[in-house]
Amino acid sequence: TGKCVLAGNWTNDLGSNMTIIMNSKCNFSGSYSTAVSETPEKIEKSPLRGSQNYRNLTQPVFGFTVNWTFTDSVTVFTGQCFVDETGKEVLKTMWLLRSHADSIKDDWTATRVGTNVFTRQP
Ligand SMILES: O=C(CCCC[C@@H]1SC[C@@H]2NC(=O)N[C@@H]21)Nc1ccc([N+](=O)[O-])cc1
């Protein structure tokens, strides 16, 4: 199997786009433009920072945090970069979206979970 590289432009099943820049062998930053949001605020491109693991740089596992600039919430994504049978790079991810709760009594409802698959943005 070929090498799956995180750097570059990706798009996901929701139509969101992200750009990843490798800052070192394992650490990266970039920006995320979500296609969807649950808040009335206008969507803005938001920064992301993350890491891929040291041990396997062919199909690396990774994690990153998107710190939303337009609403009081953060999303953490974690997953793995794969090369599929057709030689295409695919990021299989799961995420947790934490939004701000006004009171500790509302903490139970403040975290959402889901999955996203990313492919190379042509
Ligand atoms: O809506 C938001 C911020 C934008 C989240 C986009 C999510 S990240 C996981 C998934 N993959 C994507 O590409 N896009 C979606 N924050 C938010 C949500 C709900 C509430 N809330 O109060 O319910 C507050 C803020």
PDB file of C-alpha atoms and ligand atoms in Angstrom:
ATOM      1  CA  THR A   1       0.000   0.000   0.000  1.00  0.00           C
ATOM      2  CA  GLY A   2       1.138   3.522  -0.784  1.00  0.00           C
ATOM      3  CA  LYS A   3       1.871   6.370   1.603  1.00  0.00           C
ATOM      4  CA  CYS A   4      -1.016   8.533   2.813  1.00  0.00           C
ATOM      5  CA  VAL A   5       0.060  12.167   3.411  1.00  0.00           C
ATOM      6  CA  LEU A   6      -2.081  14.569   5.497  1.00  0.00           C
ATOM      7  CA  ALA A   7      -0.695  17.786   3.963  1.00  0.00           C
ATOM      8  CA  GLY A   8      -2.913  19.529   1.421  1.00  0.00           C
ATOM      9  CA  ASN A   9      -6.595  20.111   0.703  1.00  0.00           C
ATOM     10  CA  TRP A  10      -9.423  17.778   1.771  1.00  0.00           C
ATOM     11  CA  THR A  11     -13.217  17.753   1.455  1.00  0.00           C
ATOM     12  CA  ASN A  12     -15.670  15.642   3.455  1.00  0.00           C
ATOM     13  CA  ASP A  13     -19.094  13.972   3.059  1.00  0.00           C
ATOM     14  CA  LEU A  14     -20.800  17.133   4.349  1.00  0.00           C
ATOM     15  CA  GLY A  15     -19.044  19.320   1.787  1.00  0.00           C
ATOM     16  CA  SER A  16     -16.730  20.903   4.339  1.00  0.00           C
ATOM     17  CA  ASN A  17     -13.175  21.725   3.265  1.00  0.00           C
ATOM     18  CA  MET A  18      -9.873  21.824   5.123  1.00  0.00           C
ATOM     19  CA  THR A  19      -6.260  22.660   4.377  1.00  0.00           C
ATOM     20  CA  ILE A  20      -3.442  20.990   6.339  1.00  0.00           C
ATOM     21  CA  ILE A  21       0.142  22.291   6.546  1.00  0.00           C
ATOM     22  CA  MET A  22       2.763  20.021   8.147  1.00  0.00           C
ATOM     23  CA  ASN A  23       4.862  22.149  10.574  1.00  0.00           C
ATOM     24  CA  SER A  24       7.191  19.251  11.489  1.00  0.00           C
ATOM     25  CA  LYS A  25       7.341  15.458  10.969  1.00  0.00           C
ATOM     26  CA  CYS A  26       4.286  14.982  13.178  1.00  0.00           C
ATOM     27  CA  ASN A  27       2.636  18.326  13.970  1.00  0.00           C
ATOM     28  CA  PHE A  28       0.354  20.304  11.703  1.00  0.00           C
ATOM     29  CA  SER A  29      -1.885  23.327  11.486  1.00  0.00           C
ATOM     30  CA  GLY A  30      -4.359  24.636   8.976  1.00  0.00           C
ATOM     31  CA  SER A  31      -7.861  25.927   8.423  1.00  0.00           C
ATOM     32  CA  TYR A  32     -11.336  24.412   8.302  1.00  0.00           C
ATOM     33  CA  SER A  33     -14.364  25.688   6.399  1.00  0.00           C
ATOM     34  CA  THR A  34     -17.460  23.865   7.614  1.00  0.00           C
ATOM     35  CA  ALA A  35     -20.379  23.491   5.186  1.00  0.00           C
ATOM     36  CA  VAL A  36     -22.825  23.108   8.100  1.00  0.00           C
ATOM     37  CA  SER A  37     -23.409  24.697  11.496  1.00  0.00           C
ATOM     38  CA  GLU A  38     -26.156  24.675  14.111  1.00  0.00           C
ATOM     39  CA  THR A  39     -25.778  28.284  15.072  1.00  0.00           C
ATOM     40  CA  PRO A  40     -27.250  31.448  13.510  1.00  0.00           C
ATOM     41  CA  GLU A  41     -23.806  33.083  13.318  1.00  0.00           C
ATOM     42  CA  LYS A  42     -22.257  33.433   9.885  1.00  0.00           C
ATOM     43  CA  ILE A  43     -19.814  30.553   9.249  1.00  0.00           C
ATOM     44  CA  GLU A  44     -16.139  31.602   9.176  1.00  0.00           C
ATOM     45  CA  LYS A  45     -12.989  29.694   8.255  1.00  0.00           C
ATOM     46  CA  SER A  46     -11.501  28.484  11.558  1.00  0.00           C
ATOM     47  CA  PRO A  47      -8.022  27.354  12.624  1.00  0.00           C
ATOM     48  CA  LEU A  48      -7.048  23.731  13.261  1.00  0.00           C
ATOM     49  CA  ARG A  49      -4.013  22.237  14.994  1.00  0.00           C
ATOM     50  CA  GLY A  50      -3.081  18.614  15.397  1.00  0.00           C
ATOM     51  CA  SER A  51      -0.568  15.781  15.329  1.00  0.00           C
ATOM     52  CA  GLN A  52       0.038  12.503  13.549  1.00  0.00           C
ATOM     53  CA  ASN A  53       1.741   9.624  15.307  1.00  0.00           C
ATOM     54  CA  TYR A  54       5.520   9.109  15.099  1.00  0.00           C
ATOM     55  CA  ARG A  55       5.481   5.362  14.526  1.00  0.00           C
ATOM     56  CA  ASN A  56       3.741   4.825  11.221  1.00  0.00           C
ATOM     57  CA  LEU A  57       4.121   7.491   8.586  1.00  0.00           C
ATOM     58  CA  THR A  58       2.686   5.402   5.762  1.00  0.00           C
ATOM     59  CA  GLN A  59      -0.945   5.303   6.984  1.00  0.00           C
ATOM     60  CA  PRO A  60      -0.721   7.561  10.059  1.00  0.00           C
ATOM     61  CA  VAL A  61      -3.245   7.927  12.865  1.00  0.00           C
ATOM     62  CA  PHE A  62      -3.912  11.537  13.819  1.00  0.00           C
ATOM     63  CA  GLY A  63      -5.974  13.954  15.839  1.00  0.00           C
ATOM     64  CA  PHE A  64      -6.783  17.633  15.508  1.00  0.00           C
ATOM     65  CA  THR A  65      -8.825  20.367  17.112  1.00  0.00           C
ATOM     66  CA  VAL A  66     -10.870  22.969  15.253  1.00  0.00           C
ATOM     67  CA  ASN A  67     -11.358  26.086  17.384  1.00  0.00           C
ATOM     68  CA  TRP A  68     -14.479  27.667  15.832  1.00  0.00           C
ATOM     69  CA  THR A  69     -14.076  31.434  15.548  1.00  0.00           C
ATOM     70  CA  PHE A  70     -17.756  32.186  14.900  1.00  0.00           C
ATOM     71  CA  THR A  71     -19.422  30.331  17.768  1.00  0.00           C
ATOM     72  CA  ASP A  72     -18.564  29.147  21.278  1.00  0.00           C
ATOM     73  CA  SER A  73     -17.562  25.554  20.518  1.00  0.00           C
ATOM     74  CA  VAL A  74     -14.666  23.303  19.556  1.00  0.00           C
ATOM     75  CA  THR A  75     -14.491  20.056  17.601  1.00  0.00           C
ATOM     76  CA  VAL A  76     -11.844  17.360  18.049  1.00  0.00           C
ATOM     77  CA  PHE A  77     -11.375  14.947  15.132  1.00  0.00           C
ATOM     78  CA  THR A  78      -9.432  11.689  15.369  1.00  0.00           C
ATOM     79  CA  GLY A  79      -8.809   9.032  12.717  1.00  0.00           C
ATOM     80  CA  GLN A  80      -6.447   7.473  10.204  1.00  0.00           C
ATOM     81  CA  CYS A  81      -5.156   8.305   6.737  1.00  0.00           C
ATOM     82  CA  PHE A  82      -5.589   5.330   4.380  1.00  0.00           C
ATOM     83  CA  VAL A  83      -4.742   4.565   0.776  1.00  0.00           C
ATOM     84  CA  ASP A  84      -7.726   2.637  -0.603  1.00  0.00           C
ATOM     85  CA  GLU A  85      -7.662  -0.188  -3.149  1.00  0.00           C
ATOM     86  CA  THR A  86      -7.833   2.302  -6.019  1.00  0.00           C
ATOM     87  CA  GLY A  87      -4.800   4.161  -4.638  1.00  0.00           C
ATOM     88  CA  LYS A  88      -6.935   7.099  -3.407  1.00  0.00           C
ATOM     89  CA  GLU A  89      -6.124   8.740  -0.065  1.00  0.00           C
ATOM     90  CA  VAL A  90      -9.016   8.711   2.436  1.00  0.00           C
ATOM     91  CA  LEU A  91      -9.267  10.100   5.992  1.00  0.00           C
ATOM     92  CA  LYS A  92     -11.622   8.055   8.151  1.00  0.00           C
ATOM     93  CA  THR A  93     -12.525  10.168  11.205  1.00  0.00           C
ATOM     94  CA  MET A  94     -14.756  10.411  14.244  1.00  0.00           C
ATOM     95  CA  TRP A  95     -15.393  13.719  16.002  1.00  0.00           C
ATOM     96  CA  LEU A  96     -16.678  15.217  19.255  1.00  0.00           C
ATOM     97  CA  LEU A  97     -18.268  18.677  19.039  1.00  0.00           C
ATOM     98  CA  ARG A  98     -18.395  20.476  22.385  1.00  0.00           C
ATOM     99  CA  SER A  99     -20.531  23.562  22.607  1.00  0.00           C
ATOM    100  CA  HIS A 100     -20.699  25.982  25.522  1.00  0.00           C
ATOM    101  CA  ALA A 101     -23.221  25.176  28.262  1.00  0.00           C
ATOM    102  CA  ASP A 102     -24.660  28.045  30.348  1.00  0.00           C
ATOM    103  CA  SER A 103     -24.707  25.913  33.468  1.00  0.00           C
ATOM    104  CA  ILE A 104     -23.201  22.649  34.720  1.00  0.00           C
ATOM    105  CA  LYS A 105     -26.779  21.311  34.761  1.00  0.00           C
ATOM    106  CA  ASP A 106     -26.722  21.552  30.954  1.00  0.00           C
ATOM    107  CA  ASP A 107     -23.347  19.787  30.609  1.00  0.00           C
ATOM    108  CA  TRP A 108     -25.029  16.476  29.631  1.00  0.00           C
ATOM    109  CA  THR A 109     -26.374  17.932  26.377  1.00  0.00           C
ATOM    110  CA  ALA A 110     -23.274  19.835  25.282  1.00  0.00           C
ATOM    111  CA  THR A 111     -21.298  17.153  23.397  1.00  0.00           C
ATOM    112  CA  ARG A 112     -22.194  15.721  19.990  1.00  0.00           C
ATOM    113  CA  VAL A 113     -20.454  12.801  18.256  1.00  0.00           C
ATOM    114  CA  GLY A 114     -20.235  11.811  14.615  1.00  0.00           C
ATOM    115  CA  THR A 115     -18.085  10.549  11.754  1.00  0.00           C
ATOM    116  CA  ASN A 116     -16.676  12.153   8.593  1.00  0.00           C
ATOM    117  CA  VAL A 117     -14.781  10.728   5.615  1.00  0.00           C
ATOM    118  CA  PHE A 118     -12.409  13.104   3.818  1.00  0.00           C
ATOM    119  CA  THR A 119     -11.036  12.724   0.271  1.00  0.00           C
ATOM    120  CA  ARG A 120      -8.624  14.857  -1.722  1.00  0.00           C
ATOM    121  CA  GLN A 121     -10.175  18.079  -2.955  1.00  0.00           C
ATOM    122  CA  PRO A 122      -9.492  17.986  -6.684  1.00  0.00           C
TER     123      PRO A 122
HETATM  124  O1  LIG B   1     -22.061  24.400  14.826  1.00  0.00           O
HETATM  125  C1  LIG B   1     -21.058  24.663  15.464  1.00  0.00           C
HETATM  126  C2  LIG B   1     -19.693  24.882  14.803  1.00  0.00           C
HETATM  127  C3  LIG B   1     -19.535  24.136  13.482  1.00  0.00           C
HETATM  128  C4  LIG B   1     -19.484  22.633  13.699  1.00  0.00           C
HETATM  129  C5  LIG B   1     -19.385  21.864  12.409  1.00  0.00           C
HETATM  130  C6  LIG B   1     -19.356  20.353  12.637  1.00  0.00           C
HETATM  131  S1  LIG B   1     -17.786  19.765  13.239  1.00  0.00           S
HETATM  132  C7  LIG B   1     -18.260  18.082  12.884  1.00  0.00           C
HETATM  133  C8  LIG B   1     -19.025  18.093  11.555  1.00  0.00           C
HETATM  134  N1  LIG B   1     -18.116  17.974  10.420  1.00  0.00           N
HETATM  135  C9  LIG B   1     -18.096  19.095   9.705  1.00  0.00           C
HETATM  136  O2  LIG B   1     -17.415  19.238   8.649  1.00  0.00           O
HETATM  137  N2  LIG B   1     -18.937  20.038  10.197  1.00  0.00           N
HETATM  138  C10 LIG B   1     -19.630  19.529  11.363  1.00  0.00           C
HETATM  139  N3  LIG B   1     -21.048  24.782  16.812  1.00  0.00           N
HETATM  140  C11 LIG B   1     -22.181  24.646  17.608  1.00  0.00           C
HETATM  141  C12 LIG B   1     -23.098  23.603  17.455  1.00  0.00           C
HETATM  142  C13 LIG B   1     -24.218  23.510  18.314  1.00  0.00           C
HETATM  143  C14 LIG B   1     -24.405  24.476  19.299  1.00  0.00           C
HETATM  144  N4  LIG B   1     -25.533  24.385  20.168  1.00  0.00           N
HETATM  145  O3  LIG B   1     -25.694  25.306  21.031  1.00  0.00           O
HETATM  146  O4  LIG B   1     -26.357  23.445  20.055  1.00  0.00           O
HETATM  147  C15 LIG B   1     -23.486  25.511  19.458  1.00  0.00           C
HETATM  148  C16 LIG B   1     -22.375  25.606  18.616  1.00  0.00           C
END
